Amino acid sequence: MPKSCCVRCTSRQWTAVRGGKKWNVQRPKPRVWKARVLESITRPIYVEDIVPISQSCEKLEITTQDTEVDEYEEFMYKQVKKMFDENTMILVCQMLSMPTVDKRKAINTMKDNGMRLWFYNNRLIRRAITEYSQYKNMAPWIIGSNVYVVCPEPKVKEALKILKKIPDFIVLGGLVENSLYSKDGLT
């Protein structure tokens, strides 16, 4: 730490004069051993009563996640249900990491051929699958980042031809006219 100093003016030059004392730092000395033992023995021990939280905080209201409704998530869930209801071909593809430009190209090529690419959250898809009992066997495919190739009429041959040109999309299986097919079944 800097020591105090002052500046003194003489007729010819400025000189700095340092304060003459050192810092006075004193640490408390430890008490005598007998006094420390006597103090630790005579210190009172308080027993804490264990009180349930509901009694100690009467105004505490416990809320669950079910009471809060996320409007955006509900909107997206309706879109997923709409996807399952309106389309006869839904292919599930796993998407590897790819640049945004390549994603845009894939979306455009699918759109040019009358198909759509959808990116949905896995939680929403699982929720929709559990509601529709016929789609429960799709659950093993819903892992990782998935892309859904969707078309109102079944164009499996064209879709697989396009997906072979996109190495970042791996076909896992699909739903064609209310029948589930694996990758081999689709080909």
Short mmCIF file of N, CA and C in Angstrom, two decimals:
data_model
loop_
_atom_site.label_atom_id
_atom_site.label_comp_id
_atom_site.label_asym_id
_atom_site.label_seq_id
_atom_site.Cartn_x
_atom_site.Cartn_y
_atom_site.Cartn_z
N MET A 1 0.84 -1.17 0.00
CA MET A 1 0.00 0.00 0.00
C MET A 1 0.89 1.24 0.00
N PRO A 2 0.46 2.29 -0.68
CA PRO A 2 1.33 3.48 -0.75
C PRO A 2 1.38 4.19 0.58
N LYS A 3 2.52 4.74 0.85
CA LYS A 3 2.68 5.48 2.09
C LYS A 3 2.31 6.94 1.83
N SER A 4 1.94 7.61 2.89
CA SER A 4 1.53 9.00 2.72
C SER A 4 2.75 9.85 2.41
N CYS A 5 2.54 10.81 1.57
CA CYS A 5 3.64 11.70 1.25
C CYS A 5 3.10 13.11 1.06
N CYS A 6 3.93 14.06 1.15
CA CYS A 6 3.52 15.42 0.92
C CYS A 6 4.58 16.11 0.07
N VAL A 7 4.18 17.18 -0.53
CA VAL A 7 5.10 17.89 -1.42
C VAL A 7 5.49 19.20 -0.74
N ARG A 8 6.80 19.46 -0.66
CA ARG A 8 7.30 20.66 -0.02
C ARG A 8 7.94 21.55 -1.08
N CYS A 9 7.63 22.79 -1.01
CA CYS A 9 8.16 23.73 -1.99
C CYS A 9 9.36 24.47 -1.39
N THR A 10 10.45 24.38 -2.04
CA THR A 10 11.59 25.21 -1.67
C THR A 10 11.77 26.26 -2.76
N SER A 11 12.68 27.10 -2.56
CA SER A 11 12.83 28.19 -3.51
C SER A 11 13.27 27.70 -4.89
N ARG A 12 14.03 26.64 -4.96
CA ARG A 12 14.58 26.23 -6.23
C ARG A 12 13.91 24.99 -6.83
N GLN A 13 13.36 24.06 -6.00
CA GLN A 13 12.83 22.81 -6.54
C GLN A 13 11.73 22.25 -5.66
N TRP A 14 10.97 21.30 -6.23
CA TRP A 14 9.94 20.59 -5.48
C TRP A 14 10.54 19.29 -4.99
N THR A 15 10.29 18.94 -3.71
CA THR A 15 10.78 17.67 -3.19
C THR A 15 9.63 16.96 -2.49
N ALA A 16 9.62 15.63 -2.60
CA ALA A 16 8.59 14.83 -1.94
C ALA A 16 9.15 14.29 -0.65
N VAL A 17 8.35 14.40 0.42
CA VAL A 17 8.79 13.93 1.72
C VAL A 17 7.86 12.79 2.13
N ARG A 18 8.44 11.69 2.53
CA ARG A 18 7.65 10.53 2.92
C ARG A 18 7.30 10.59 4.39
N GLY A 19 6.12 10.03 4.75
CA GLY A 19 5.77 9.95 6.16
C GLY A 19 6.71 8.98 6.86
N GLY A 20 7.05 9.22 8.07
CA GLY A 20 8.08 8.45 8.73
C GLY A 20 7.63 7.14 9.33
N LYS A 21 6.30 6.87 9.48
CA LYS A 21 5.88 5.66 10.18
C LYS A 21 5.58 4.52 9.22
N LYS A 22 5.68 3.32 9.73
CA LYS A 22 5.24 2.15 8.99
C LYS A 22 3.75 1.95 9.26
N TRP A 23 3.15 1.08 8.46
CA TRP A 23 1.74 0.77 8.67
C TRP A 23 1.58 0.03 9.98
N ASN A 24 0.56 0.39 10.70
CA ASN A 24 0.31 -0.23 11.99
C ASN A 24 -0.75 -1.32 11.80
N VAL A 25 -0.30 -2.53 11.62
CA VAL A 25 -1.22 -3.66 11.42
C VAL A 25 -1.06 -4.58 12.61
N GLN A 26 -2.13 -4.70 13.38
CA GLN A 26 -2.09 -5.59 14.54
C GLN A 26 -3.13 -6.67 14.38
N ARG A 27 -2.71 -7.87 14.61
CA ARG A 27 -3.65 -8.98 14.58
C ARG A 27 -3.98 -9.34 16.03
N PRO A 28 -5.23 -9.73 16.27
CA PRO A 28 -5.56 -10.09 17.65
C PRO A 28 -4.79 -11.35 18.06
N LYS A 29 -4.31 -11.33 19.27
CA LYS A 29 -3.55 -12.48 19.77
C LYS A 29 -4.52 -13.57 20.18
N PRO A 30 -4.17 -14.84 19.95
CA PRO A 30 -5.06 -15.93 20.37
C PRO A 30 -5.16 -15.97 21.89
N ARG A 31 -6.36 -16.35 22.31
CA ARG A 31 -6.58 -16.41 23.75
C ARG A 31 -5.82 -17.58 24.35
N VAL A 32 -5.72 -17.55 25.63
CA VAL A 32 -5.03 -18.62 26.34
C VAL A 32 -5.81 -19.91 26.16
N TRP A 33 -5.10 -21.03 26.13
CA TRP A 33 -5.70 -22.32 25.84
C TRP A 33 -6.82 -22.65 26.83
N LYS A 34 -6.63 -22.40 28.09
CA LYS A 34 -7.64 -22.72 29.11
C LYS A 34 -8.90 -21.89 28.91
N ALA A 35 -8.74 -20.64 28.54
CA ALA A 35 -9.91 -19.79 28.31
C ALA A 35 -10.70 -20.26 27.09
N ARG A 36 -10.00 -20.70 26.02
CA ARG A 36 -10.70 -21.20 24.83
C ARG A 36 -11.48 -22.47 25.14
N VAL A 37 -10.90 -23.37 25.92
CA VAL A 37 -11.59 -24.62 26.28
C VAL A 37 -12.81 -24.30 27.13
N LEU A 38 -12.67 -23.42 28.12
CA LEU A 38 -13.78 -23.06 28.99
C LEU A 38 -14.91 -22.41 28.18
N GLU A 39 -14.57 -21.58 27.22
CA GLU A 39 -15.59 -20.93 26.40
C GLU A 39 -16.32 -21.95 25.53
N SER A 40 -15.60 -22.90 24.93
CA SER A 40 -16.25 -23.89 24.07
C SER A 40 -17.13 -24.84 24.86
N ILE A 41 -16.77 -25.12 26.11
CA ILE A 41 -17.58 -26.02 26.95
C ILE A 41 -18.85 -25.31 27.42
N THR A 42 -18.73 -24.06 27.79
CA THR A 42 -19.89 -23.35 28.35
C THR A 42 -20.78 -22.71 27.29
N ARG A 43 -20.43 -22.77 26.03
CA ARG A 43 -21.28 -22.19 24.98
C ARG A 43 -22.58 -22.98 24.89
N PRO A 44 -23.75 -22.33 24.85
CA PRO A 44 -25.02 -23.05 24.79
C PRO A 44 -25.23 -23.70 23.41
N ILE A 45 -25.89 -24.86 23.42
CA ILE A 45 -26.21 -25.58 22.19
C ILE A 45 -27.71 -25.41 21.95
N TYR A 46 -28.04 -24.81 20.83
CA TYR A 46 -29.44 -24.58 20.48
C TYR A 46 -29.93 -25.69 19.56
N VAL A 47 -31.08 -26.26 19.87
CA VAL A 47 -31.67 -27.31 19.04
C VAL A 47 -32.70 -26.64 18.14
N GLU A 48 -32.54 -26.86 16.83
CA GLU A 48 -33.47 -26.27 15.88
C GLU A 48 -34.65 -27.21 15.68
N ASP A 49 -35.85 -26.65 15.76
CA ASP A 49 -37.04 -27.45 15.51
C ASP A 49 -37.24 -27.56 14.00
N ILE A 50 -37.49 -28.76 13.53
CA ILE A 50 -37.74 -28.98 12.12
C ILE A 50 -39.22 -28.74 11.86
N VAL A 51 -39.49 -27.70 11.11
CA VAL A 51 -40.87 -27.31 10.82
C VAL A 51 -41.09 -27.47 9.32
N PRO A 52 -42.19 -28.12 8.93
CA PRO A 52 -42.46 -28.24 7.49
C PRO A 52 -42.61 -26.87 6.84
N ILE A 53 -42.26 -26.80 5.57
CA ILE A 53 -42.30 -25.53 4.86
C ILE A 53 -43.73 -24.98 4.81
N SER A 54 -44.70 -25.87 4.67
CA SER A 54 -46.08 -25.40 4.56
C SER A 54 -46.54 -24.69 5.83
N GLN A 55 -46.01 -25.07 7.00
CA GLN A 55 -46.39 -24.41 8.23
C GLN A 55 -45.59 -23.13 8.47
N SER A 56 -44.33 -23.14 8.08
CA SER A 56 -43.50 -21.97 8.33
C SER A 56 -43.82 -20.83 7.37
N CYS A 57 -44.22 -21.16 6.16
CA CYS A 57 -44.57 -20.14 5.17
C CYS A 57 -46.02 -20.36 4.77
N GLU A 58 -46.91 -19.75 5.50
CA GLU A 58 -48.34 -19.96 5.22
C GLU A 58 -48.76 -19.30 3.92
N LYS A 59 -48.10 -18.24 3.54
CA LYS A 59 -48.49 -17.52 2.33
C LYS A 59 -47.83 -18.08 1.08
N LEU A 60 -46.98 -19.09 1.25
CA LEU A 60 -46.29 -19.68 0.11
C LEU A 60 -47.26 -20.48 -0.73
N GLU A 61 -47.34 -20.15 -2.00
CA GLU A 61 -48.20 -20.89 -2.91
C GLU A 61 -47.32 -21.73 -3.83
N ILE A 62 -47.54 -23.01 -3.82
CA ILE A 62 -46.76 -23.91 -4.66
C ILE A 62 -47.48 -24.03 -6.00
N THR A 63 -46.77 -23.64 -7.08
CA THR A 63 -47.35 -23.73 -8.41
C THR A 63 -46.66 -24.84 -9.17
N THR A 64 -47.38 -25.44 -10.06
CA THR A 64 -46.81 -26.48 -10.90
C THR A 64 -46.67 -25.95 -12.32
N GLN A 65 -45.93 -26.66 -13.12
CA GLN A 65 -45.73 -26.22 -14.50
C GLN A 65 -46.98 -26.42 -15.34
N ASP A 66 -47.87 -27.29 -14.91
CA ASP A 66 -49.06 -27.56 -15.68
C ASP A 66 -50.01 -26.37 -15.70
N THR A 67 -49.96 -25.53 -14.67
CA THR A 67 -50.88 -24.40 -14.62
C THR A 67 -50.48 -23.31 -15.60
N GLU A 68 -49.19 -23.20 -15.91
CA GLU A 68 -48.72 -22.18 -16.83
C GLU A 68 -48.81 -22.72 -18.26
N VAL A 69 -49.45 -21.98 -19.13
CA VAL A 69 -49.62 -22.40 -20.51
C VAL A 69 -48.79 -21.48 -21.39
N ASP A 70 -47.90 -22.07 -22.15
CA ASP A 70 -47.09 -21.32 -23.09
C ASP A 70 -47.86 -21.24 -24.40
N GLU A 71 -48.28 -20.04 -24.76
CA GLU A 71 -49.14 -19.87 -25.93
C GLU A 71 -48.41 -20.22 -27.22
N TYR A 72 -47.15 -19.89 -27.32
CA TYR A 72 -46.39 -20.22 -28.52
C TYR A 72 -46.26 -21.73 -28.67
N GLU A 73 -45.98 -22.42 -27.56
CA GLU A 73 -45.86 -23.88 -27.63
C GLU A 73 -47.18 -24.52 -28.03
N GLU A 74 -48.29 -23.98 -27.54
CA GLU A 74 -49.60 -24.51 -27.93
C GLU A 74 -49.87 -24.27 -29.41
N PHE A 75 -49.47 -23.10 -29.91
CA PHE A 75 -49.61 -22.82 -31.33
C PHE A 75 -48.80 -23.80 -32.17
N MET A 76 -47.55 -24.05 -31.76
CA MET A 76 -46.70 -24.98 -32.50
C MET A 76 -47.25 -26.40 -32.41
N TYR A 77 -47.83 -26.76 -31.27
CA TYR A 77 -48.42 -28.09 -31.13
C TYR A 77 -49.60 -28.25 -32.10
N LYS A 78 -50.38 -27.21 -32.26
CA LYS A 78 -51.48 -27.26 -33.23
C LYS A 78 -50.95 -27.42 -34.65
N GLN A 79 -49.81 -26.79 -34.94
CA GLN A 79 -49.20 -26.95 -36.26
C GLN A 79 -48.72 -28.38 -36.49
N VAL A 80 -48.17 -29.01 -35.45
CA VAL A 80 -47.72 -30.40 -35.56
C VAL A 80 -48.92 -31.32 -35.80
N LYS A 81 -50.00 -31.11 -35.06
CA LYS A 81 -51.21 -31.92 -35.27
C LYS A 81 -51.75 -31.72 -36.68
N LYS A 82 -51.70 -30.49 -37.15
CA LYS A 82 -52.15 -30.19 -38.51
C LYS A 82 -51.27 -30.93 -39.53
N MET A 83 -49.95 -31.00 -39.26
CA MET A 83 -49.04 -31.71 -40.15
C MET A 83 -49.42 -33.19 -40.23
N PHE A 84 -49.72 -33.80 -39.09
CA PHE A 84 -50.08 -35.22 -39.08
C PHE A 84 -51.43 -35.46 -39.74
N ASP A 85 -52.37 -34.52 -39.59
CA ASP A 85 -53.72 -34.71 -40.13
C ASP A 85 -53.80 -34.50 -41.64
N GLU A 86 -53.09 -33.50 -42.16
CA GLU A 86 -53.27 -33.12 -43.55
C GLU A 86 -52.38 -33.84 -44.54
N ASN A 87 -51.32 -34.50 -44.07
CA ASN A 87 -50.35 -35.09 -45.00
C ASN A 87 -50.38 -36.61 -44.96
N THR A 88 -50.23 -37.21 -46.14
CA THR A 88 -50.22 -38.67 -46.21
C THR A 88 -48.80 -39.21 -46.21
N MET A 89 -47.80 -38.35 -46.47
CA MET A 89 -46.40 -38.78 -46.43
C MET A 89 -45.62 -37.90 -45.48
N ILE A 90 -45.03 -38.51 -44.47
CA ILE A 90 -44.16 -37.81 -43.52
C ILE A 90 -42.90 -38.64 -43.39
N LEU A 91 -41.77 -38.12 -43.88
CA LEU A 91 -40.49 -38.81 -43.75
C LEU A 91 -39.70 -38.16 -42.62
N VAL A 92 -39.11 -38.98 -41.75
CA VAL A 92 -38.32 -38.48 -40.63
C VAL A 92 -36.85 -38.62 -41.01
N CYS A 93 -36.13 -37.51 -41.00
CA CYS A 93 -34.71 -37.50 -41.33
C CYS A 93 -33.93 -36.89 -40.17
N GLN A 94 -32.76 -37.44 -39.93
CA GLN A 94 -31.88 -36.85 -38.93
C GLN A 94 -30.99 -35.85 -39.64
N MET A 95 -30.90 -34.65 -39.08
CA MET A 95 -30.13 -33.59 -39.72
C MET A 95 -28.77 -33.46 -39.03
N LEU A 96 -27.72 -33.62 -39.81
CA LEU A 96 -26.38 -33.36 -39.30
C LEU A 96 -26.13 -31.86 -39.36
N SER A 97 -25.05 -31.40 -38.75
CA SER A 97 -24.79 -29.96 -38.76
C SER A 97 -24.47 -29.53 -40.19
N MET A 98 -25.13 -28.48 -40.61
CA MET A 98 -24.93 -27.98 -41.97
C MET A 98 -25.12 -26.46 -41.97
N PRO A 99 -24.50 -25.78 -42.93
CA PRO A 99 -24.64 -24.33 -42.99
C PRO A 99 -26.07 -23.92 -43.33
N THR A 100 -26.42 -22.73 -42.95
CA THR A 100 -27.77 -22.21 -43.19
C THR A 100 -28.07 -22.11 -44.68
N VAL A 101 -27.07 -21.82 -45.48
CA VAL A 101 -27.25 -21.71 -46.93
C VAL A 101 -27.71 -23.05 -47.50
N ASP A 102 -27.08 -24.14 -47.03
CA ASP A 102 -27.47 -25.48 -47.51
C ASP A 102 -28.87 -25.85 -47.05
N LYS A 103 -29.24 -25.45 -45.83
CA LYS A 103 -30.61 -25.69 -45.36
C LYS A 103 -31.61 -24.98 -46.26
N ARG A 104 -31.29 -23.74 -46.60
CA ARG A 104 -32.19 -22.96 -47.46
C ARG A 104 -32.32 -23.62 -48.84
N LYS A 105 -31.22 -24.13 -49.39
CA LYS A 105 -31.26 -24.82 -50.68
C LYS A 105 -32.14 -26.06 -50.60
N ALA A 106 -32.00 -26.82 -49.49
CA ALA A 106 -32.81 -28.04 -49.32
C ALA A 106 -34.29 -27.69 -49.22
N ILE A 107 -34.62 -26.63 -48.48
CA ILE A 107 -36.01 -26.21 -48.36
C ILE A 107 -36.57 -25.82 -49.72
N ASN A 108 -35.77 -25.09 -50.50
CA ASN A 108 -36.24 -24.64 -51.81
C ASN A 108 -36.41 -25.79 -52.79
N THR A 109 -35.49 -26.76 -52.78
CA THR A 109 -35.64 -27.89 -53.70
C THR A 109 -36.86 -28.72 -53.34
N MET A 110 -37.12 -28.89 -52.05
CA MET A 110 -38.32 -29.63 -51.65
C MET A 110 -39.58 -28.87 -52.06
N LYS A 111 -39.55 -27.56 -51.88
CA LYS A 111 -40.72 -26.74 -52.22
C LYS A 111 -40.98 -26.76 -53.73
N ASP A 112 -39.90 -26.79 -54.54
CA ASP A 112 -40.05 -26.85 -56.00
C ASP A 112 -40.71 -28.15 -56.45
N ASN A 113 -40.52 -29.22 -55.68
CA ASN A 113 -41.09 -30.52 -56.03
C ASN A 113 -42.41 -30.80 -55.31
N GLY A 114 -43.00 -29.79 -54.68
CA GLY A 114 -44.31 -29.96 -54.05
C GLY A 114 -44.26 -30.56 -52.66
N MET A 115 -43.10 -30.56 -52.03
CA MET A 115 -42.95 -31.09 -50.67
C MET A 115 -42.49 -29.96 -49.75
N ARG A 116 -42.61 -30.18 -48.46
CA ARG A 116 -42.21 -29.18 -47.48
C ARG A 116 -41.24 -29.81 -46.49
N LEU A 117 -40.31 -28.99 -45.99
CA LEU A 117 -39.39 -29.40 -44.92
C LEU A 117 -39.82 -28.68 -43.65
N TRP A 118 -40.05 -29.43 -42.57
CA TRP A 118 -40.44 -28.83 -41.30
C TRP A 118 -39.41 -29.16 -40.24
N PHE A 119 -39.10 -28.17 -39.41
CA PHE A 119 -38.19 -28.33 -38.27
C PHE A 119 -39.02 -28.12 -37.02
N TYR A 120 -39.30 -29.19 -36.29
CA TYR A 120 -40.10 -29.07 -35.07
C TYR A 120 -39.30 -29.58 -33.88
N ASN A 121 -39.67 -29.07 -32.71
CA ASN A 121 -39.07 -29.50 -31.46
C ASN A 121 -39.49 -30.95 -31.17
N ASN A 122 -38.56 -31.76 -30.69
CA ASN A 122 -38.86 -33.17 -30.41
C ASN A 122 -39.93 -33.33 -29.35
N ARG A 123 -39.97 -32.41 -28.39
CA ARG A 123 -40.97 -32.50 -27.33
C ARG A 123 -42.39 -32.40 -27.91
N LEU A 124 -42.56 -31.50 -28.88
CA LEU A 124 -43.87 -31.34 -29.51
C LEU A 124 -44.26 -32.58 -30.32
N ILE A 125 -43.30 -33.14 -31.03
CA ILE A 125 -43.58 -34.33 -31.84
C ILE A 125 -43.93 -35.50 -30.94
N ARG A 126 -43.18 -35.68 -29.84
CA ARG A 126 -43.49 -36.79 -28.91
C ARG A 126 -44.88 -36.62 -28.32
N ARG A 127 -45.24 -35.38 -28.00
CA ARG A 127 -46.57 -35.12 -27.44
C ARG A 127 -47.66 -35.48 -28.45
N ALA A 128 -47.45 -35.15 -29.71
CA ALA A 128 -48.42 -35.48 -30.75
C ALA A 128 -48.49 -36.98 -31.00
N ILE A 129 -47.34 -37.65 -30.94
CA ILE A 129 -47.30 -39.09 -31.17
C ILE A 129 -48.07 -39.83 -30.08
N THR A 130 -47.93 -39.38 -28.83
CA THR A 130 -48.65 -40.06 -27.75
C THR A 130 -50.16 -39.85 -27.87
N GLU A 131 -50.57 -38.72 -28.47
CA GLU A 131 -52.00 -38.50 -28.64
C GLU A 131 -52.58 -39.39 -29.73
N TYR A 132 -51.83 -39.57 -30.81
CA TYR A 132 -52.26 -40.46 -31.89
C TYR A 132 -51.65 -41.83 -31.63
N SER A 133 -52.48 -42.81 -31.29
CA SER A 133 -51.96 -44.12 -30.92
C SER A 133 -51.32 -44.85 -32.09
N GLN A 134 -51.73 -44.53 -33.33
CA GLN A 134 -51.19 -45.25 -34.48
C GLN A 134 -49.75 -44.84 -34.79
N TYR A 135 -49.29 -43.72 -34.23
CA TYR A 135 -47.94 -43.24 -34.52
C TYR A 135 -46.94 -43.52 -33.40
N LYS A 136 -47.32 -44.29 -32.40
CA LYS A 136 -46.44 -44.51 -31.25
C LYS A 136 -45.15 -45.22 -31.63
N ASN A 137 -45.15 -45.99 -32.71
CA ASN A 137 -43.93 -46.70 -33.12
C ASN A 137 -42.90 -45.78 -33.76
N MET A 138 -43.25 -44.51 -33.98
CA MET A 138 -42.29 -43.54 -34.50
C MET A 138 -41.37 -43.01 -33.41
N ALA A 139 -41.66 -43.31 -32.16
CA ALA A 139 -40.91 -42.73 -31.03
C ALA A 139 -39.40 -42.97 -31.10
N PRO A 140 -38.90 -44.15 -31.52
CA PRO A 140 -37.43 -44.31 -31.56
C PRO A 140 -36.74 -43.40 -32.57
N TRP A 141 -37.46 -42.90 -33.56
CA TRP A 141 -36.86 -42.01 -34.55
C TRP A 141 -36.74 -40.58 -34.04
N ILE A 142 -37.47 -40.23 -33.01
CA ILE A 142 -37.51 -38.84 -32.54
C ILE A 142 -36.41 -38.62 -31.51
N ILE A 143 -35.17 -38.60 -32.00
CA ILE A 143 -34.00 -38.37 -31.15
C ILE A 143 -33.08 -37.43 -31.92
N GLY A 144 -32.50 -36.48 -31.26
CA GLY A 144 -31.59 -35.55 -31.92
C GLY A 144 -32.34 -34.49 -32.70
N SER A 145 -31.63 -33.85 -33.62
CA SER A 145 -32.28 -32.81 -34.43
C SER A 145 -32.86 -33.47 -35.67
N ASN A 146 -34.17 -33.42 -35.78
CA ASN A 146 -34.87 -34.08 -36.87
C ASN A 146 -35.47 -33.07 -37.82
N VAL A 147 -35.65 -33.53 -39.06
CA VAL A 147 -36.30 -32.76 -40.11
C VAL A 147 -37.41 -33.65 -40.65
N TYR A 148 -38.54 -33.04 -40.98
CA TYR A 148 -39.69 -33.81 -41.45
C TYR A 148 -40.01 -33.37 -42.88
N VAL A 149 -39.93 -34.32 -43.82
CA VAL A 149 -40.30 -34.07 -45.21
C VAL A 149 -41.76 -34.44 -45.33
N VAL A 150 -42.58 -33.47 -45.73
CA VAL A 150 -44.03 -33.63 -45.67
C VAL A 150 -44.63 -33.35 -47.04
N CYS A 151 -45.62 -34.17 -47.41
CA CYS A 151 -46.32 -33.96 -48.68
C CYS A 151 -47.75 -34.49 -48.55
N PRO A 152 -48.74 -33.77 -49.12
CA PRO A 152 -50.12 -34.26 -49.02
C PRO A 152 -50.36 -35.54 -49.81
N GLU A 153 -49.66 -35.74 -50.93
CA GLU A 153 -49.77 -37.02 -51.66
C GLU A 153 -48.43 -37.74 -51.60
N PRO A 154 -48.42 -39.06 -51.56
CA PRO A 154 -47.16 -39.80 -51.39
C PRO A 154 -46.25 -39.69 -52.62
N LYS A 155 -45.12 -39.03 -52.43
CA LYS A 155 -44.08 -38.92 -53.47
C LYS A 155 -42.78 -39.47 -52.91
N VAL A 156 -42.80 -40.72 -52.52
CA VAL A 156 -41.66 -41.32 -51.82
C VAL A 156 -40.45 -41.40 -52.73
N LYS A 157 -40.66 -41.84 -53.96
CA LYS A 157 -39.54 -42.03 -54.89
C LYS A 157 -38.82 -40.70 -55.14
N GLU A 158 -39.59 -39.63 -55.38
CA GLU A 158 -38.99 -38.31 -55.63
C GLU A 158 -38.29 -37.78 -54.38
N ALA A 159 -38.91 -37.99 -53.24
CA ALA A 159 -38.32 -37.49 -51.99
C ALA A 159 -36.99 -38.18 -51.70
N LEU A 160 -36.94 -39.50 -51.88
CA LEU A 160 -35.69 -40.22 -51.63
C LEU A 160 -34.61 -39.83 -52.62
N LYS A 161 -35.01 -39.55 -53.86
CA LYS A 161 -34.05 -39.12 -54.88
C LYS A 161 -33.43 -37.78 -54.49
N ILE A 162 -34.25 -36.86 -53.99
CA ILE A 162 -33.74 -35.55 -53.55
C ILE A 162 -32.89 -35.70 -52.30
N LEU A 163 -33.33 -36.56 -51.36
CA LEU A 163 -32.60 -36.70 -50.09
C LEU A 163 -31.25 -37.40 -50.29
N LYS A 164 -31.09 -38.19 -51.36
CA LYS A 164 -29.78 -38.80 -51.64
C LYS A 164 -28.76 -37.73 -52.03
N LYS A 165 -29.23 -36.64 -52.62
CA LYS A 165 -28.33 -35.57 -53.04
C LYS A 165 -27.92 -34.68 -51.87
N ILE A 166 -28.63 -34.78 -50.75
CA ILE A 166 -28.31 -33.98 -49.56
C ILE A 166 -27.67 -34.90 -48.54
N PRO A 167 -26.34 -34.89 -48.42
CA PRO A 167 -25.68 -35.85 -47.52
C PRO A 167 -25.90 -35.57 -46.03
N ASP A 168 -26.36 -34.36 -45.68
CA ASP A 168 -26.55 -34.01 -44.27
C ASP A 168 -27.89 -34.45 -43.72
N PHE A 169 -28.76 -35.00 -44.55
CA PHE A 169 -30.05 -35.55 -44.11
C PHE A 169 -29.98 -37.07 -44.21
N ILE A 170 -30.18 -37.74 -43.10
CA ILE A 170 -30.17 -39.21 -43.06
C ILE A 170 -31.60 -39.67 -42.83
N VAL A 171 -32.13 -40.42 -43.77
CA VAL A 171 -33.52 -40.89 -43.67
C VAL A 171 -33.59 -41.99 -42.62
N LEU A 172 -34.47 -41.80 -41.63
CA LEU A 172 -34.66 -42.81 -40.58
C LEU A 172 -35.87 -43.70 -40.87
N GLY A 173 -36.90 -43.14 -41.44
CA GLY A 173 -38.11 -43.88 -41.72
C GLY A 173 -39.20 -42.90 -42.10
N GLY A 174 -40.40 -43.43 -42.22
CA GLY A 174 -41.46 -42.53 -42.59
C GLY A 174 -42.84 -43.13 -42.44
N LEU A 175 -43.81 -42.26 -42.59
CA LEU A 175 -45.22 -42.62 -42.51
C LEU A 175 -45.83 -42.32 -43.87
N VAL A 176 -46.25 -43.37 -44.57
CA VAL A 176 -46.84 -43.21 -45.89
C VAL A 176 -48.20 -43.87 -45.87
N GLU A 177 -49.24 -43.06 -46.08
CA GLU A 177 -50.63 -43.52 -46.11
C GLU A 177 -50.97 -44.39 -44.90
N ASN A 178 -50.71 -43.85 -43.70
CA ASN A 178 -51.01 -44.48 -42.42
C ASN A 178 -50.27 -45.80 -42.19
N SER A 179 -49.13 -45.98 -42.85
CA SER A 179 -48.28 -47.15 -42.63
C SER A 179 -46.87 -46.67 -42.33
N LEU A 180 -46.28 -47.25 -41.30
CA LEU A 180 -44.91 -46.89 -40.93
C LEU A 180 -43.93 -47.77 -41.70
N TYR A 181 -42.88 -47.14 -42.24
CA TYR A 181 -41.83 -47.85 -42.97
C TYR A 181 -40.48 -47.43 -42.44
N SER A 182 -39.56 -48.40 -42.40
CA SER A 182 -38.18 -48.06 -42.06
C SER A 182 -37.50 -47.53 -43.32
N LYS A 183 -36.22 -47.24 -43.24
CA LYS A 183 -35.50 -46.72 -44.40
C LYS A 183 -35.49 -47.76 -45.52
N ASP A 184 -35.27 -49.02 -45.16
CA ASP A 184 -35.26 -50.08 -46.16
C ASP A 184 -36.63 -50.28 -46.77
N GLY A 185 -37.67 -50.16 -45.96
CA GLY A 185 -39.03 -50.32 -46.47
C GLY A 185 -39.41 -49.21 -47.44
N LEU A 186 -38.90 -48.00 -47.21
CA LEU A 186 -39.19 -46.88 -48.11
C LEU A 186 -38.53 -47.07 -49.47
N THR A 187 -37.30 -47.61 -49.45
CA THR A 187 -36.59 -47.78 -50.73
C THR A 187 -37.19 -48.94 -51.51
#
